[in-house]
Short mmCIF file of C-alpha atoms in Angstrom, two decimals:
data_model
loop_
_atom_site.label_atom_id
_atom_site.label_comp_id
_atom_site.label_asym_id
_atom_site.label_seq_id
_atom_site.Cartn_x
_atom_site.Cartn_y
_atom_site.Cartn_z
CA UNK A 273 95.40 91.54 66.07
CA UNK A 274 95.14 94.56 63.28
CA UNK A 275 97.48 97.29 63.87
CA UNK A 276 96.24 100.37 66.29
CA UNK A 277 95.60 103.46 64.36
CA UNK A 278 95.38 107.10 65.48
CA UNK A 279 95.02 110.08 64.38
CA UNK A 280 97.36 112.32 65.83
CA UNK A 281 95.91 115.20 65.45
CA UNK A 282 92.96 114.15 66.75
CA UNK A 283 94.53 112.47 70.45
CA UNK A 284 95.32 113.59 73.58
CA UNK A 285 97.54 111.78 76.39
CA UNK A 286 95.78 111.59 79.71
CA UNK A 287 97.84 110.65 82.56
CA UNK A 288 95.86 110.25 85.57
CA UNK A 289 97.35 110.63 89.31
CA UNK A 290 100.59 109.57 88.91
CA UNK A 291 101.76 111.65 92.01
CA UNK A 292 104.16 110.80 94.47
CA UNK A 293 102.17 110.44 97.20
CA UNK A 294 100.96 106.80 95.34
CA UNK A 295 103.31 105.74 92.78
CA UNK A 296 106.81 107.26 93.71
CA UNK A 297 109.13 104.06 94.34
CA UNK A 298 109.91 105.63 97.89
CA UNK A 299 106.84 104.42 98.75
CA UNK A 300 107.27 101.03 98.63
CA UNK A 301 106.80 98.86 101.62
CA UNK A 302 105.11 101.66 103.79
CA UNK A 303 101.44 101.07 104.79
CA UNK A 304 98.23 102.37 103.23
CA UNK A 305 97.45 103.22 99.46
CA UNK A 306 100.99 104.61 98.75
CA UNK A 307 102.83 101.35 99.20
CA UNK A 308 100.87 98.98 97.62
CA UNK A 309 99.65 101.16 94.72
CA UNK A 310 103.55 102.40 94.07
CA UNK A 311 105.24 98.25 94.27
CA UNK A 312 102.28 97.85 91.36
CA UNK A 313 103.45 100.24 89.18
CA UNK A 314 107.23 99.03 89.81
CA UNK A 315 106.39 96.10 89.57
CA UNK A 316 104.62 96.16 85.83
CA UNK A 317 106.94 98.92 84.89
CA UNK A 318 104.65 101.66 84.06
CA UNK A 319 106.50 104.27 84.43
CA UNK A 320 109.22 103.31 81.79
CA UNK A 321 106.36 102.41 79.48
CA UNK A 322 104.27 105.81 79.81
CA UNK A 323 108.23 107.42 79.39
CA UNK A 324 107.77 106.16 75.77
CA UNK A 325 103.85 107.23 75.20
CA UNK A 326 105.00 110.88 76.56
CA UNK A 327 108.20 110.67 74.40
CA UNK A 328 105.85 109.47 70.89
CA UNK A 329 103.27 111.97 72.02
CA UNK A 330 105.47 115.51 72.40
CA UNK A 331 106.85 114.32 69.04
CA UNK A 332 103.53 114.06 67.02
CA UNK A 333 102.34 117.39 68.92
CA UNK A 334 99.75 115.31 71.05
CA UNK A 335 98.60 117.30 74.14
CA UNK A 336 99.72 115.48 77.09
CA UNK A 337 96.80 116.38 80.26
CA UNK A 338 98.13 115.24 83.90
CA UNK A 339 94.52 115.07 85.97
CA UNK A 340 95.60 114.92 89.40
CA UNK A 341 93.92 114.99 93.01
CA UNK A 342 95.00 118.09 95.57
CA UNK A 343 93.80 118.12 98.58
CA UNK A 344 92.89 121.49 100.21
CA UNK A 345 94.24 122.01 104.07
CA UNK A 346 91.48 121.84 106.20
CA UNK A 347 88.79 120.63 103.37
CA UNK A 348 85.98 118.77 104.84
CA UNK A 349 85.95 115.02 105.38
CA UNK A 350 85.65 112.67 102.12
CA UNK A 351 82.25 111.06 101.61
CA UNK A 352 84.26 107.59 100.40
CA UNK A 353 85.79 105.35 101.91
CA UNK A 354 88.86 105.15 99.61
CA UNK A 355 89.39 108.87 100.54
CA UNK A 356 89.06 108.32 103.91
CA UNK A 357 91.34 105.27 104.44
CA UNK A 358 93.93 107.18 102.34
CA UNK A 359 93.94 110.55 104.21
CA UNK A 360 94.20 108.40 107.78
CA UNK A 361 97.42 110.35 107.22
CA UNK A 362 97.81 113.39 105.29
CA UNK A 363 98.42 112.63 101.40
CA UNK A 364 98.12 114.72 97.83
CA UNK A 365 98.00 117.96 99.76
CA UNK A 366 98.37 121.19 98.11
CA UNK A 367 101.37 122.45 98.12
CA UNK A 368 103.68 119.47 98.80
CA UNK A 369 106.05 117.27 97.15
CA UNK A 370 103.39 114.22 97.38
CA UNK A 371 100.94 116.08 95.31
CA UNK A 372 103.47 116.53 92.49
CA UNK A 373 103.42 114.60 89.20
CA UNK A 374 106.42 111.83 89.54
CA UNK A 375 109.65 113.61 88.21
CA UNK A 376 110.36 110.67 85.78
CA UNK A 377 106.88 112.07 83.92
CA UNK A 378 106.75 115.97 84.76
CA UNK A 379 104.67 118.19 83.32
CA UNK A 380 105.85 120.56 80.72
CA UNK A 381 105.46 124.13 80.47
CA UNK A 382 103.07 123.16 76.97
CA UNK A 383 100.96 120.70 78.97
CA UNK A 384 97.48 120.50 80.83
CA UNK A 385 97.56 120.27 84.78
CA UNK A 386 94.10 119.79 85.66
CA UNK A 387 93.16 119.44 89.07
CA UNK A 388 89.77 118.53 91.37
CA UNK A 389 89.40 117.98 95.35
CA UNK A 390 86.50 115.88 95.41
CA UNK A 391 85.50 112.37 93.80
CA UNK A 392 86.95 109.36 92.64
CA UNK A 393 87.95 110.67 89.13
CA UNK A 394 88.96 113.46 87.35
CA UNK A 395 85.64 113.33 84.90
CA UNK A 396 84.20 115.62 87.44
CA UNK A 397 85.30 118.80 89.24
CA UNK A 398 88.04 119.47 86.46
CA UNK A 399 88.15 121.48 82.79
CA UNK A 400 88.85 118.28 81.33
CA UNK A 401 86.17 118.41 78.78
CA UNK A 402 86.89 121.70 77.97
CA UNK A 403 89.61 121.73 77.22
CA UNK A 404 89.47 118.87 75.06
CA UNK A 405 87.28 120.69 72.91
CA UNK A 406 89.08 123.79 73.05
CA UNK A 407 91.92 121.58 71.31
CA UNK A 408 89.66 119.77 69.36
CA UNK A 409 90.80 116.46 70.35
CA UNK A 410 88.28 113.13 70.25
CA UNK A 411 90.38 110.49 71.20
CA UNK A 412 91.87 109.91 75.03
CA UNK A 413 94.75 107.61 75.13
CA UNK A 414 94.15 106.82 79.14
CA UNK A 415 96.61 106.27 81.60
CA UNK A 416 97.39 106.01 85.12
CA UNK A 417 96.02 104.69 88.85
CA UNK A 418 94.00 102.95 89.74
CA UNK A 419 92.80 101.24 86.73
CA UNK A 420 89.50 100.12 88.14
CA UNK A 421 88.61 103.53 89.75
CA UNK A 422 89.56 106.64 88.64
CA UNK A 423 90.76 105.54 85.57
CA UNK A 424 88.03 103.51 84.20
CA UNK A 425 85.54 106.10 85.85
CA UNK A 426 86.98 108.79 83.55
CA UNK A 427 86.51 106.09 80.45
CA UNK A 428 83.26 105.31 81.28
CA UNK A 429 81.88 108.96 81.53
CA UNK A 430 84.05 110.25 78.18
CA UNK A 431 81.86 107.93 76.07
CA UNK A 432 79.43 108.57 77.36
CA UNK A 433 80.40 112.50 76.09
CA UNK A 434 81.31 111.01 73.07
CA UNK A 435 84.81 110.49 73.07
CA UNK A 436 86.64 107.33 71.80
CA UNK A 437 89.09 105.98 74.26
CA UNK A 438 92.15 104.00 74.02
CA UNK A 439 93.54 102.25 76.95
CA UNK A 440 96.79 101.98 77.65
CA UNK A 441 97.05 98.67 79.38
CA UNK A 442 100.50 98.29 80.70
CA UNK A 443 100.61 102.11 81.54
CA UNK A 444 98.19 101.50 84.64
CA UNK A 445 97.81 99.60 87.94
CA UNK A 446 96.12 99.24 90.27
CA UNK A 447 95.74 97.09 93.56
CA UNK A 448 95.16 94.25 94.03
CA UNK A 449 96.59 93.14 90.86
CA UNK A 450 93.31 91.31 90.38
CA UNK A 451 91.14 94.46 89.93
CA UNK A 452 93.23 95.87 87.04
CA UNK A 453 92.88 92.30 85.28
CA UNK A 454 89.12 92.30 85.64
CA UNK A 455 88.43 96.03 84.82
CA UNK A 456 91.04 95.38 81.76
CA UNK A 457 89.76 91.87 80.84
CA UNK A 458 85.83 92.89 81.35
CA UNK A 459 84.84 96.13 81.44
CA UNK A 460 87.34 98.41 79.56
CA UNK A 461 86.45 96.59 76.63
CA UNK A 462 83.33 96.51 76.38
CA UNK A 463 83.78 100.68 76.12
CA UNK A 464 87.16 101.57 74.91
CA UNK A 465 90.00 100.31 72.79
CA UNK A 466 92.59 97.64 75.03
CA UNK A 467 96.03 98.47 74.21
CA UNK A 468 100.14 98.30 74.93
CA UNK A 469 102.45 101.17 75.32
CA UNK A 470 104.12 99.86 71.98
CA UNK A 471 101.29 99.92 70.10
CA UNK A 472 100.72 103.56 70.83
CA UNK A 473 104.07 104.28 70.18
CA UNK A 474 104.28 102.28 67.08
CA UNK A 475 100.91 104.03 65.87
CA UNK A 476 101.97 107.46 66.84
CA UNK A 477 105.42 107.23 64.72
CA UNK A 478 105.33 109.30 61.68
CA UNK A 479 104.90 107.59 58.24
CA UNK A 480 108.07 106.65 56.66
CA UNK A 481 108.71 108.80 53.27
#
């Protein structure tokens, strides 16, 4: 396989819902979306792997965005059924610690928060395409949960926009385990470019000399 090469000036790091509510390791072994979708991402060790994306990426300048779900108190009821299996108890509320970004990734003062309420991916009801532009970046180095949902939603609509997209494959999960191999194996693809943590890294370092 040729080496992956990037631009760095040209990339941004998207990090998508890696809030505590669903991936922090406290999680683990309690019922509902939380548990399952957090023992995923232990157990392929994303979060060490995106640790070293973030790390290459703040050292190149590449803008890191976090696009998150928050809840509103009181909001009305979700039109999916993801939504609504997930908020049988209250989860990724505004203003609580589940909402946050897991500390082992936080946001810094430099980076893009960008936040919606509704849908299954961040694509819509955030200034994610905006501010892409603004920072005249074209390629989206994707990351995050769930792979075949709101990650590979945002994929699928940012070419469509125009934007080449790299996936990073061992930097998301999603359950069952099954669904992130076929979204990784058949559909991602078919639209973006499939690859490791390392290879980012490796294709992020600056030349030598």
């Amino acid at each position: 396989m040729a080496d992956l090469l990037l631009d760095a000036g040209r990339a941004a790091l998207c990090i998508v819902e890696m809030q505590n509510d669903i991936v922090h390791e406290s999680n683990i072994g309690k019922r509902g979306i939380g548990g399952v979708l957090a023992a995923q991402v232990e157990k392929r060790g994303v979060i060490p792997k995106l640790q070293t994306v973030i790390a290459a990426a703040r050292a190149r300048g590449v803008p890191i965005l976090y696009i998150n779900f928050c809840g509103k108190p009181g909001f009305p009821r979700p039109n999916t059924l993801i939504h609504r299996r997930s908020q049988r108890q209250p989860m990724l509320v505004e203003g609580t610690w589940g909402v946050e970004t897991h500390p082992a990734l936080a946001p810094q003062p430099e980076d893009f928060v960008l936040e919606r309420t509704v849908g299954v991916d961040g694509s819509y009801g955030t200034q994610l395409y905006p501010v892409l532009r603004m920072l005249g970046r074209t390629t989206m180095l994707m990351s995050g949960v769930s792979t075949n949902l709101a990650v590979e939603g945002i994929v699928r609509a940012s070419v469509n926009r125009g934007f080449d997209v790299v996936v990073i494959e061992d930097c998301c999960a999603s359950y069952p385990d099954e669904w992130h191999r076929f979204s990784i194996e058949n559909i991602m693809p078919l639209l973006a470019t499939v690859t490791t943590a390392e290879a980012v890294v490796r294709a992020l370092a600056p030349a030598p000399g």
